[in-house]
Every structure is written in C-alpha cells, then in structure tokens.
Coordinates of C-alpha atoms and ligand atoms in Angstrom, one line a residue:
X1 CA 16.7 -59.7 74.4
X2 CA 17.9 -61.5 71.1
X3 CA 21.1 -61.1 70.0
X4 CA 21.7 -58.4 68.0
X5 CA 22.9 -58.7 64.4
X6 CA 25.5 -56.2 62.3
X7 CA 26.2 -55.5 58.9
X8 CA 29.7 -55.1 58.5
X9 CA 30.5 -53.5 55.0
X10 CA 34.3 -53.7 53.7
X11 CA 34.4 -57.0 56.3
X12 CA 37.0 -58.7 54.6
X13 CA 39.0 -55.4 54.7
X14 CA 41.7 -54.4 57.4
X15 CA 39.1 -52.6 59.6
X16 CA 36.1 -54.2 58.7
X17 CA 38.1 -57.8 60.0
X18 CA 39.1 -56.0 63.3
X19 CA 35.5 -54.7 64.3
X20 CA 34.0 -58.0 63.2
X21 CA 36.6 -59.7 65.4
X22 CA 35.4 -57.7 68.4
X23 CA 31.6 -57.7 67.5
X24 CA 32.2 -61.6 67.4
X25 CA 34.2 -61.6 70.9
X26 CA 30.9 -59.6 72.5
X27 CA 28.2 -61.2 71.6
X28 CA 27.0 -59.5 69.1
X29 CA 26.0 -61.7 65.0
X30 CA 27.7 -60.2 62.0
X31 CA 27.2 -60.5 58.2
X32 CA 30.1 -59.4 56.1
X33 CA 29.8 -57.8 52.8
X34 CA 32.8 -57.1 51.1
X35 CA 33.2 -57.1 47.1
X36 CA 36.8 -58.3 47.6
X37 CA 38.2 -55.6 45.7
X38 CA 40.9 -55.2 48.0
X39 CA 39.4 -57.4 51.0
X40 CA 40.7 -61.0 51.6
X41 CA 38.9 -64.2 52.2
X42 CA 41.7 -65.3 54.0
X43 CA 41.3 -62.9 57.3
X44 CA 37.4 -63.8 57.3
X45 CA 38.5 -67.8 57.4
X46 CA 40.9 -66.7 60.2
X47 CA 38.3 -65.3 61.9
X48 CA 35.6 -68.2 61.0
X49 CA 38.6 -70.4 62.8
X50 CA 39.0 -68.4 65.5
X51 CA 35.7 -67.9 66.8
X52 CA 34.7 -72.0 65.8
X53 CA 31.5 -70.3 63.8
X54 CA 30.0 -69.5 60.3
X55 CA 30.4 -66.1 59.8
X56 CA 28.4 -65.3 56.2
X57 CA 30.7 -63.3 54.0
X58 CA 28.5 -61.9 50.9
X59 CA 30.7 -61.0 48.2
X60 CA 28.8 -57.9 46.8
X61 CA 29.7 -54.1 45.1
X62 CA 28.1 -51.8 47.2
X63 CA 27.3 -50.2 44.2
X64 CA 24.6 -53.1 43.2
X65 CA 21.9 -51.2 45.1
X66 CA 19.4 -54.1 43.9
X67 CA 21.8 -56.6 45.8
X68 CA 21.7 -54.7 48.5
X69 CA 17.9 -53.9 48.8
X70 CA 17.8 -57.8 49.1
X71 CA 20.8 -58.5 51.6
X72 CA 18.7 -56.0 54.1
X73 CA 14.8 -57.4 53.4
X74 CA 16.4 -61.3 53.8
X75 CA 18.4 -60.1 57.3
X76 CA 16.9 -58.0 60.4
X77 CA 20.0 -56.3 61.0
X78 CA 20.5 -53.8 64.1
X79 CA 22.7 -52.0 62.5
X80 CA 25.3 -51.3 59.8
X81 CA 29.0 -50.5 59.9
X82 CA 30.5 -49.0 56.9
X83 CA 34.0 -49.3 56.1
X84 CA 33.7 -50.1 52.5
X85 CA 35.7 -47.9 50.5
X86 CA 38.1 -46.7 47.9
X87 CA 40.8 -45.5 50.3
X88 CA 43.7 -44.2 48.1
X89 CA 44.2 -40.1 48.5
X90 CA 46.6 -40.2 45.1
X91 CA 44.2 -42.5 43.6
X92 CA 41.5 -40.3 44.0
X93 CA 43.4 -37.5 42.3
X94 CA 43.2 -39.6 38.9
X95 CA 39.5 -41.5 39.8
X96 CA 37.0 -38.5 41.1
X97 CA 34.4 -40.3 39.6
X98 CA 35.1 -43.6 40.7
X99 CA 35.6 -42.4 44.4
X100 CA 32.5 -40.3 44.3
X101 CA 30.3 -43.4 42.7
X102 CA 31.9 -46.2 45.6
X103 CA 32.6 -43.5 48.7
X104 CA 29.8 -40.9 48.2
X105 CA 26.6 -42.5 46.0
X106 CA 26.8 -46.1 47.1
X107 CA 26.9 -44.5 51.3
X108 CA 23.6 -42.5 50.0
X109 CA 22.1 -45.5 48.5
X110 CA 22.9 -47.7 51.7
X111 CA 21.3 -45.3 54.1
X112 CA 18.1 -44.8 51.7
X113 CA 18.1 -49.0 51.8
X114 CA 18.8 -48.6 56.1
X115 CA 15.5 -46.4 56.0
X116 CA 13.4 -48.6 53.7
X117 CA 14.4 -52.2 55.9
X118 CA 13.9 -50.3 59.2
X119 CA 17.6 -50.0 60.4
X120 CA 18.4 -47.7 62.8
X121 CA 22.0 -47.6 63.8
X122 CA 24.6 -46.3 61.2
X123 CA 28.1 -46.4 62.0
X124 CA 30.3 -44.5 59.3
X125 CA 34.0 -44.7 57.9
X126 CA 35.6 -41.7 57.9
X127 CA 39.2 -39.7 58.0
X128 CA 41.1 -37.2 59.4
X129 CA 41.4 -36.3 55.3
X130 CA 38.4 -34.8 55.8
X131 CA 40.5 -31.9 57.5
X132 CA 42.6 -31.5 54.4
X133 CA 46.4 -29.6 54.7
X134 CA 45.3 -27.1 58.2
X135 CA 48.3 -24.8 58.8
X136 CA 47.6 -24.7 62.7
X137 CA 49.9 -26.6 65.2
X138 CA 46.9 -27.8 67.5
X139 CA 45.1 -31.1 67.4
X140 CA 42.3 -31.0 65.0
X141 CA 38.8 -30.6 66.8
X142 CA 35.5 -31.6 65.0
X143 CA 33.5 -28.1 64.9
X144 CA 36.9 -27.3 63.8
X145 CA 37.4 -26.2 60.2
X146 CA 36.9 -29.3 57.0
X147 CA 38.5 -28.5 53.9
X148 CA 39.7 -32.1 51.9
X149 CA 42.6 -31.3 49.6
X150 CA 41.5 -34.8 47.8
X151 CA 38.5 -36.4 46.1
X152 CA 39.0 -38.9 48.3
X153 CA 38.5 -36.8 51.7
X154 CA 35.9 -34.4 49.9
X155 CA 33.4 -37.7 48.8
X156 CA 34.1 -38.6 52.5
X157 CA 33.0 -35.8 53.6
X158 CA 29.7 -35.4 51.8
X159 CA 29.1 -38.8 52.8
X160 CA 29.4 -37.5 56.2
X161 CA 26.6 -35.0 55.6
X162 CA 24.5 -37.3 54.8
X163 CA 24.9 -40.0 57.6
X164 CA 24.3 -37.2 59.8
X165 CA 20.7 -36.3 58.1
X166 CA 20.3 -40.4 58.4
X167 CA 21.2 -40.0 62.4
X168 CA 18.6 -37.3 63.2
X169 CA 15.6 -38.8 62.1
X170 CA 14.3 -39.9 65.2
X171 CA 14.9 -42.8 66.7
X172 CA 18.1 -43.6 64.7
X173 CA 21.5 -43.5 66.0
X174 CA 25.0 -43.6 65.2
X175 CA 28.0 -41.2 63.6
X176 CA 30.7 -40.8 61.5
X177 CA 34.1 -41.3 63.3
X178 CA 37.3 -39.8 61.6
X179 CA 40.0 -41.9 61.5
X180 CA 43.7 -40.9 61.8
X181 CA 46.2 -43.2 60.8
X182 CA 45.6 -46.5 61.4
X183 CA 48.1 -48.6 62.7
X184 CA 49.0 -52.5 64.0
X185 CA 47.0 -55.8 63.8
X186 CA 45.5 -58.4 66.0
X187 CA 47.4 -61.1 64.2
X188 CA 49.3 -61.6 61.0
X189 CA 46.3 -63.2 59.3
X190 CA 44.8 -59.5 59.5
X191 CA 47.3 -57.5 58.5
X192 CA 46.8 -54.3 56.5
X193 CA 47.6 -55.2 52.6
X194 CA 47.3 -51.4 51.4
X195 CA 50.1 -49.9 49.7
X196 CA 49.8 -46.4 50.6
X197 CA 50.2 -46.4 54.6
X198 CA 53.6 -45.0 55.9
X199 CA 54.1 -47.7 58.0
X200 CA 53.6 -50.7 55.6
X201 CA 55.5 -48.5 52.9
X202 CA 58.6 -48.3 55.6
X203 CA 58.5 -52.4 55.9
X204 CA 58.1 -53.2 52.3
X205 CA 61.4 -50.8 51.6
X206 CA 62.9 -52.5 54.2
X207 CA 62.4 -56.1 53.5
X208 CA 63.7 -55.2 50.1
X209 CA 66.8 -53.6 51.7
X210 CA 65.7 -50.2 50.4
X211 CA 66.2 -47.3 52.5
X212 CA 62.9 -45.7 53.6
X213 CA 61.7 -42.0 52.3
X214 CA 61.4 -39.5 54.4
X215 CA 60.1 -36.6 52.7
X216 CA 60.8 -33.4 54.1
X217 CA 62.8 -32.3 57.0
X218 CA 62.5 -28.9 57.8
X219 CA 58.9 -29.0 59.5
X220 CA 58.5 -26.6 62.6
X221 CA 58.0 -29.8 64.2
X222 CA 60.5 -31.4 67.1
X223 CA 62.4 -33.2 64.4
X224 CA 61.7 -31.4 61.4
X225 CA 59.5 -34.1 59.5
X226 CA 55.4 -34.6 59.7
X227 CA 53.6 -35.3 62.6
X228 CA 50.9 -37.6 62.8
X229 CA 48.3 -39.2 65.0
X230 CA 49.0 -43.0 64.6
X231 CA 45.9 -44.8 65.9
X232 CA 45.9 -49.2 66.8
X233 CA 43.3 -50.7 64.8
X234 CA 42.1 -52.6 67.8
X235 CA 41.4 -49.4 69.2
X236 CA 39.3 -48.6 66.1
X237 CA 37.6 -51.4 66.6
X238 CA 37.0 -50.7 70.2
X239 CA 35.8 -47.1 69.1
X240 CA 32.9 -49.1 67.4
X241 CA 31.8 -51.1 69.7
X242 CA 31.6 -48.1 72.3
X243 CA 29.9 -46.7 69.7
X244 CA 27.8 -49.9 68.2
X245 CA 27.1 -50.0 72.0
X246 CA 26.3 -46.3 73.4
X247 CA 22.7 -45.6 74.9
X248 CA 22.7 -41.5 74.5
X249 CA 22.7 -39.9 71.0
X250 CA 26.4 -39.1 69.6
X251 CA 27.8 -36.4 67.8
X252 CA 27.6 -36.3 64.2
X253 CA 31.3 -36.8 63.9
X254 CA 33.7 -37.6 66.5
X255 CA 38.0 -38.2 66.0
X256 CA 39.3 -41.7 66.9
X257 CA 42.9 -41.0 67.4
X258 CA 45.0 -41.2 70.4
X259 CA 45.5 -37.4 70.8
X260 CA 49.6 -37.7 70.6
X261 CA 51.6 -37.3 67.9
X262 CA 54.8 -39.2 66.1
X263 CA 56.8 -37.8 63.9
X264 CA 57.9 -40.1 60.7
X265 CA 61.5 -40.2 62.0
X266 CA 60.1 -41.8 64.9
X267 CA 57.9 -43.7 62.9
X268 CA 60.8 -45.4 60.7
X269 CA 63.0 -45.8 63.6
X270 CA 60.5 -48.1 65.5
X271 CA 59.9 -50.1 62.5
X272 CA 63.6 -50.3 62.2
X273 CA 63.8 -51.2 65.6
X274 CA 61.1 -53.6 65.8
X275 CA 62.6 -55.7 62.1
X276 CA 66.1 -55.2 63.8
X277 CA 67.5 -54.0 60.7
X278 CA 70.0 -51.0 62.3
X279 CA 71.7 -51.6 59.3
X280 CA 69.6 -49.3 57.5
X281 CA 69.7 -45.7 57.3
X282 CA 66.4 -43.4 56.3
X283 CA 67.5 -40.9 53.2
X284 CA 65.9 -37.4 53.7
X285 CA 64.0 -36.2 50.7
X286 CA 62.1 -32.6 49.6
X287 CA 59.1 -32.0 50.9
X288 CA 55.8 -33.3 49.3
X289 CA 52.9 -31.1 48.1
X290 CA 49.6 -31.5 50.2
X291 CA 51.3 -32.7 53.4
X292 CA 50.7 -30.9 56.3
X293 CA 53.4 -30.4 58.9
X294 CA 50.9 -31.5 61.7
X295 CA 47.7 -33.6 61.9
X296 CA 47.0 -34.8 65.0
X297 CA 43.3 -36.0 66.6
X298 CA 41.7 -33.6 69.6
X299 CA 40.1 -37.1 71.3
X300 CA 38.3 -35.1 74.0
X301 CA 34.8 -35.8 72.2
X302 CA 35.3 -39.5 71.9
X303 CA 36.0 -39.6 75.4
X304 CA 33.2 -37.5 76.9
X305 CA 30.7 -39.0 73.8
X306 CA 31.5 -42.4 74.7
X307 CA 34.0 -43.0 76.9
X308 CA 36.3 -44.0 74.3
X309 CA 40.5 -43.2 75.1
X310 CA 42.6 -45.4 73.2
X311 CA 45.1 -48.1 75.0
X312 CA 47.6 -49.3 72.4
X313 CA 51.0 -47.3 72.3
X314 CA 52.7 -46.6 68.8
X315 CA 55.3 -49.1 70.0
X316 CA 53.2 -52.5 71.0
X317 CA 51.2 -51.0 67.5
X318 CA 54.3 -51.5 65.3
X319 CA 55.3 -54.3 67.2
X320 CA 51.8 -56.3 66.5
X321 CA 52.9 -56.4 62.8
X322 CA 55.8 -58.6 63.2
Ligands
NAD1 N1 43.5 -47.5 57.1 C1 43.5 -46.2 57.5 O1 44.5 -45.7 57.9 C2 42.2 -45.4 57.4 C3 42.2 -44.1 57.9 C4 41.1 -43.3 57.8 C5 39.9 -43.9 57.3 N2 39.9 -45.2 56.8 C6 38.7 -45.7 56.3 O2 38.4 -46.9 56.9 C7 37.7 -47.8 56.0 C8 38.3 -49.1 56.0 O3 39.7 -49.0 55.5 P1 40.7 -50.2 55.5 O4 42.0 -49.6 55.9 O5 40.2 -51.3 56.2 O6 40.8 -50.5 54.0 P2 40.6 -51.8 53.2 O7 40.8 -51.5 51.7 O8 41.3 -52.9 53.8 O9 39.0 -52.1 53.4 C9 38.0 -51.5 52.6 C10 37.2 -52.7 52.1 O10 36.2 -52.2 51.2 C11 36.1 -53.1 50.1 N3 35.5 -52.4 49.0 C12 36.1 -51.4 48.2 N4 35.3 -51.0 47.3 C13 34.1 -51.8 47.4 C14 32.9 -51.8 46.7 N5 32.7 -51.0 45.6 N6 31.9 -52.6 47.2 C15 32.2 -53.4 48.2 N7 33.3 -53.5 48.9 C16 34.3 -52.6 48.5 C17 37.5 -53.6 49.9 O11 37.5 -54.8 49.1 C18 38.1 -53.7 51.3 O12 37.9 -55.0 51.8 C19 37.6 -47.1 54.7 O13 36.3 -46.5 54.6 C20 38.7 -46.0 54.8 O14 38.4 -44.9 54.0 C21 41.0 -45.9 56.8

C-alpha cells in the first residue's frame, strides 16, 4: 500500500505542529500549509530536525482559493486536516467578518476543492465554543444543545455543518472534533504562542511578577471559580490520528477532552507550582460576562467512536511547558 499523504492546514500552528509530529512518527507524509499569520517557521524546522526529513511548508492564505485549487491538483493527498483558523473569541467580537471569511468561507471553499481533487478524508478544527455559555452542571454531550455566544464559535459551527454534508457523501470520511482547552507541549520549540489561553496568560503574569486574575469566585463550583476541561495537545494529536486512522464511519462531531474538570484556582496553583514562584498570590476579581461556571467535555463518543481516552494528566500537561 503507498504511503499515505496529509494535508495539514494551520501546520506551523500549535496544533497543526503536534498532529504533524505524530503523522510523521507513524508513517504517514505530510504537507503543511500555514499562512504564518500566527504560525512559526521555527516549530516546522524543529520538526524537519527531528524527524531528519523535508517536510514542505507552503506558506499560503487559505483564503486564496486559486492557490489552493493548485496545492491539491499538484499533490494526491489522502486526506486533509484543518486547523487553520482565527482563534480569538474577543477578537471575533470586533472582526465577524474577518472570522466568517478565514473560519467559515475559506472551510467551504476547501471542501468544494477536497471534492473537485478527489479527497476523501476531512478532519475538522473545532471547539467546545461551539456550546456557548450552557447553564447545566453536566459534561457537555454532542446531540446536546449548540448555541456560540461568539462569532468565533458560531463561524465554527456552520463550518461544522458543512464538513458534515462533505462526510456523508459516500465514500468520504472524517468529523469535526470539538476541542476543549488545549493544554501542554511536546517540547519548547512547540509551544503555544497565543495570548488568549488561561494557562499561557497565568505564566506571562508571572514571569513579569504580576499576580494572576482570577475572575470570579462565587461559582457553584468546588472552589467557587470556572471549571474547565483542560485537554494535552499530544492527546489532540492522538485524537487525529485515531481519527486520520479509523476504518468505520464517525460521528459528525465528537468532544476531545478528558472528561474531568479543573477549576482556575487549581489551574494557577499548578502553574505556580510548576515555575516555583509560591511567592505569588492570585488576586480574585468580578466575574466576567459570557463565562460559564462549567464546561466540561462528555468523552464517551470519542471513546466508543474510536477508542480515543486521553492519557496526559493536567499536571505532566502544565509541567511539559517548562
Ligand atoms: N488552542 C485551543 O485551546 C483550541 C481549542 C479549541 C479549538 N481550537 C482550534 O484548533 C485550531 C488550531 O488552533 P491552535 O491553538 O493551534 O492555534 P494557532 O493560531 O497556533 O494555529 C492556527 C494556525 O492557522 C494559521 N492561520 C490563521 N489564519 C490563516 C489563514 N487565513 N490562512 C492560512 N493559515 C492561517 C495561523 O498562522 C496558525 O498557524 C484552530 O482551528 C482553533 O480554532 C484550538
């Protein structure tokens, strides 16, 4: 059988470098588009060193749909994994437009350019945002309720609806996974260089000997601040593979989380913990709008879909970043 060969859109990203590290490590050929917006040359030349081969990084906009018609007649890709993305929920707030165009048009344009080139496997970015601000207590399930409180989770969501009309044409295959808050990093080369992730927020403050945030503290949660499903992104990457790899059909849209939750006082104090810094004390703030008390993955589906569970704890997660 020849060797089968992905299309990893966003690959210079934090994801996108983690799956193509894995793809890499079974087997499998990978082409990385990435129009380095926010993606780094730097973690595809620590991958290109790691794995002592020539890993083609094509710096494109996924928005240049005529770019990207040729990208997919010149390869014979098996299948595409889509990570690239505008990925800032109070970015979106002030660029609808801009998220709709990169998160929403450019996904429809890539799956009319999959069915035109003869690809059949579609694997696609998405977020727990999708489930907006739920008032419920219990993990979120996928036939569950959607209701984005952003631009950002809504053009993720009709994206969504689209990869799944791409996945029931016969013979294709693939999904949308949602997911939850993506922690930790196979090395430092990859780290995540977003500025809107609790945990990288927390370090930043703390390196500059600023006390983190921790807004709100009367939750009905066990500590009284959020609670949230912090996911490794080796795991993520391992949730592709499973489902790069997976023989039967999938659901449309399946949670990649690890089905427990942290609350953000735990959160801080393991970063604190793991930086050594015991010096610093967290200052309690007022709630903020938007934030749900509780938003945690149900992982059942992932398991029986694909016999995905993840392995990383929150701990050796935080821990990978320093
Ligand atoms: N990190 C998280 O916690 C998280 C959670 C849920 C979902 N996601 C989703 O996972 C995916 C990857 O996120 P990430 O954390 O790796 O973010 P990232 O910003 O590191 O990766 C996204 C990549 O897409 C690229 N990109 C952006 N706009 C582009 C465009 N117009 N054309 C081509 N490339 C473009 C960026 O340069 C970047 O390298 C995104 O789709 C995001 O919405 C991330």
């Amino acid at each position: 059988m020849s060797k089968q060969k992905w299309l990893i859109t966003g690959g210079a990203g934090y994801i996108g470098t983690h799956i193509a590290d894995l793809f890499i490590g079974s087997g499998k050929d990978v082409v990385l588009l990435d129009s380095l917006y926010q993606g780094l040359d730097s973690r595809v030349a620590y991958l290109r060193d790691k794995h002592k081969i020539e890993i083609p990084l094509e710096v494109i906009d996924v928005r240049n749909y005529e770019a990207i018609d040729a990208l997919l007649a010149a390869h014979k890709f098996t299948g595409i994994v889509h990570t690239a993305a505008l990925k800032a929920v109070g970015e979106s707030m002030e660029k609808p437009d801009e998220y709709l165009e990169v998160n929403y048009t450019a996904t429809v344009e890539l799956l009319e350019a999959a069915k035109r080139h003869g690809v059949t496997r579609f694997i696609f970015s998405s977020t727990a945002a999708v489930y907006g601000s739920p008032d419920s207590m219990e993990p979120c399930r996928e036939d569950g309720p959607t209701a984005p409180i952003s631009p950002y989770g809504s053009s993720k969501l009709l994206a969504e609806g689209k990869v799944t009309e791409f996945i029931s044409i016969p013979g294709n295959h693939g999904s949308s996974l949602r997911f939850f808050n993506v922690v930790g990093s196979a090395n430092q080369a990859l780290l995540d260089n977003s500025v809107e992730n609790l945990v990288p927020i927390v370090i930043n403050r703390i390196k500059a000997n600023q006390a983190p945030v921790i807004y709100g503290n009367d939750y009905p949660t066990v500590d009284g601040t959020c609670v949230r499903d912090y996911v490794d992104v080796r795991d993520i990457a391992a949730a592709h593979l499973a489902a790069a790899d997976a023989t039967t059909a999938l659901p449309p849209a399946i949670n990649i989380g690890t089905g427990n939750g942290a609350s953000v006082r735990e959160i801080v104090k393991f970063v604190i913990d793991a930086m050594n810094r015991t010096d610093i004390t967290p200052v309690d703030a007022d709630r903020r709008a938007g934030d749900p008390a509780f938003l945690c993955a149900d992982v059942s589906l992932a398991k029986s879909a694909m016999g995905f569970t993840s392995r990383y704890s929150l701990k050796e997660s935080v821990e990978s970043l320093f």
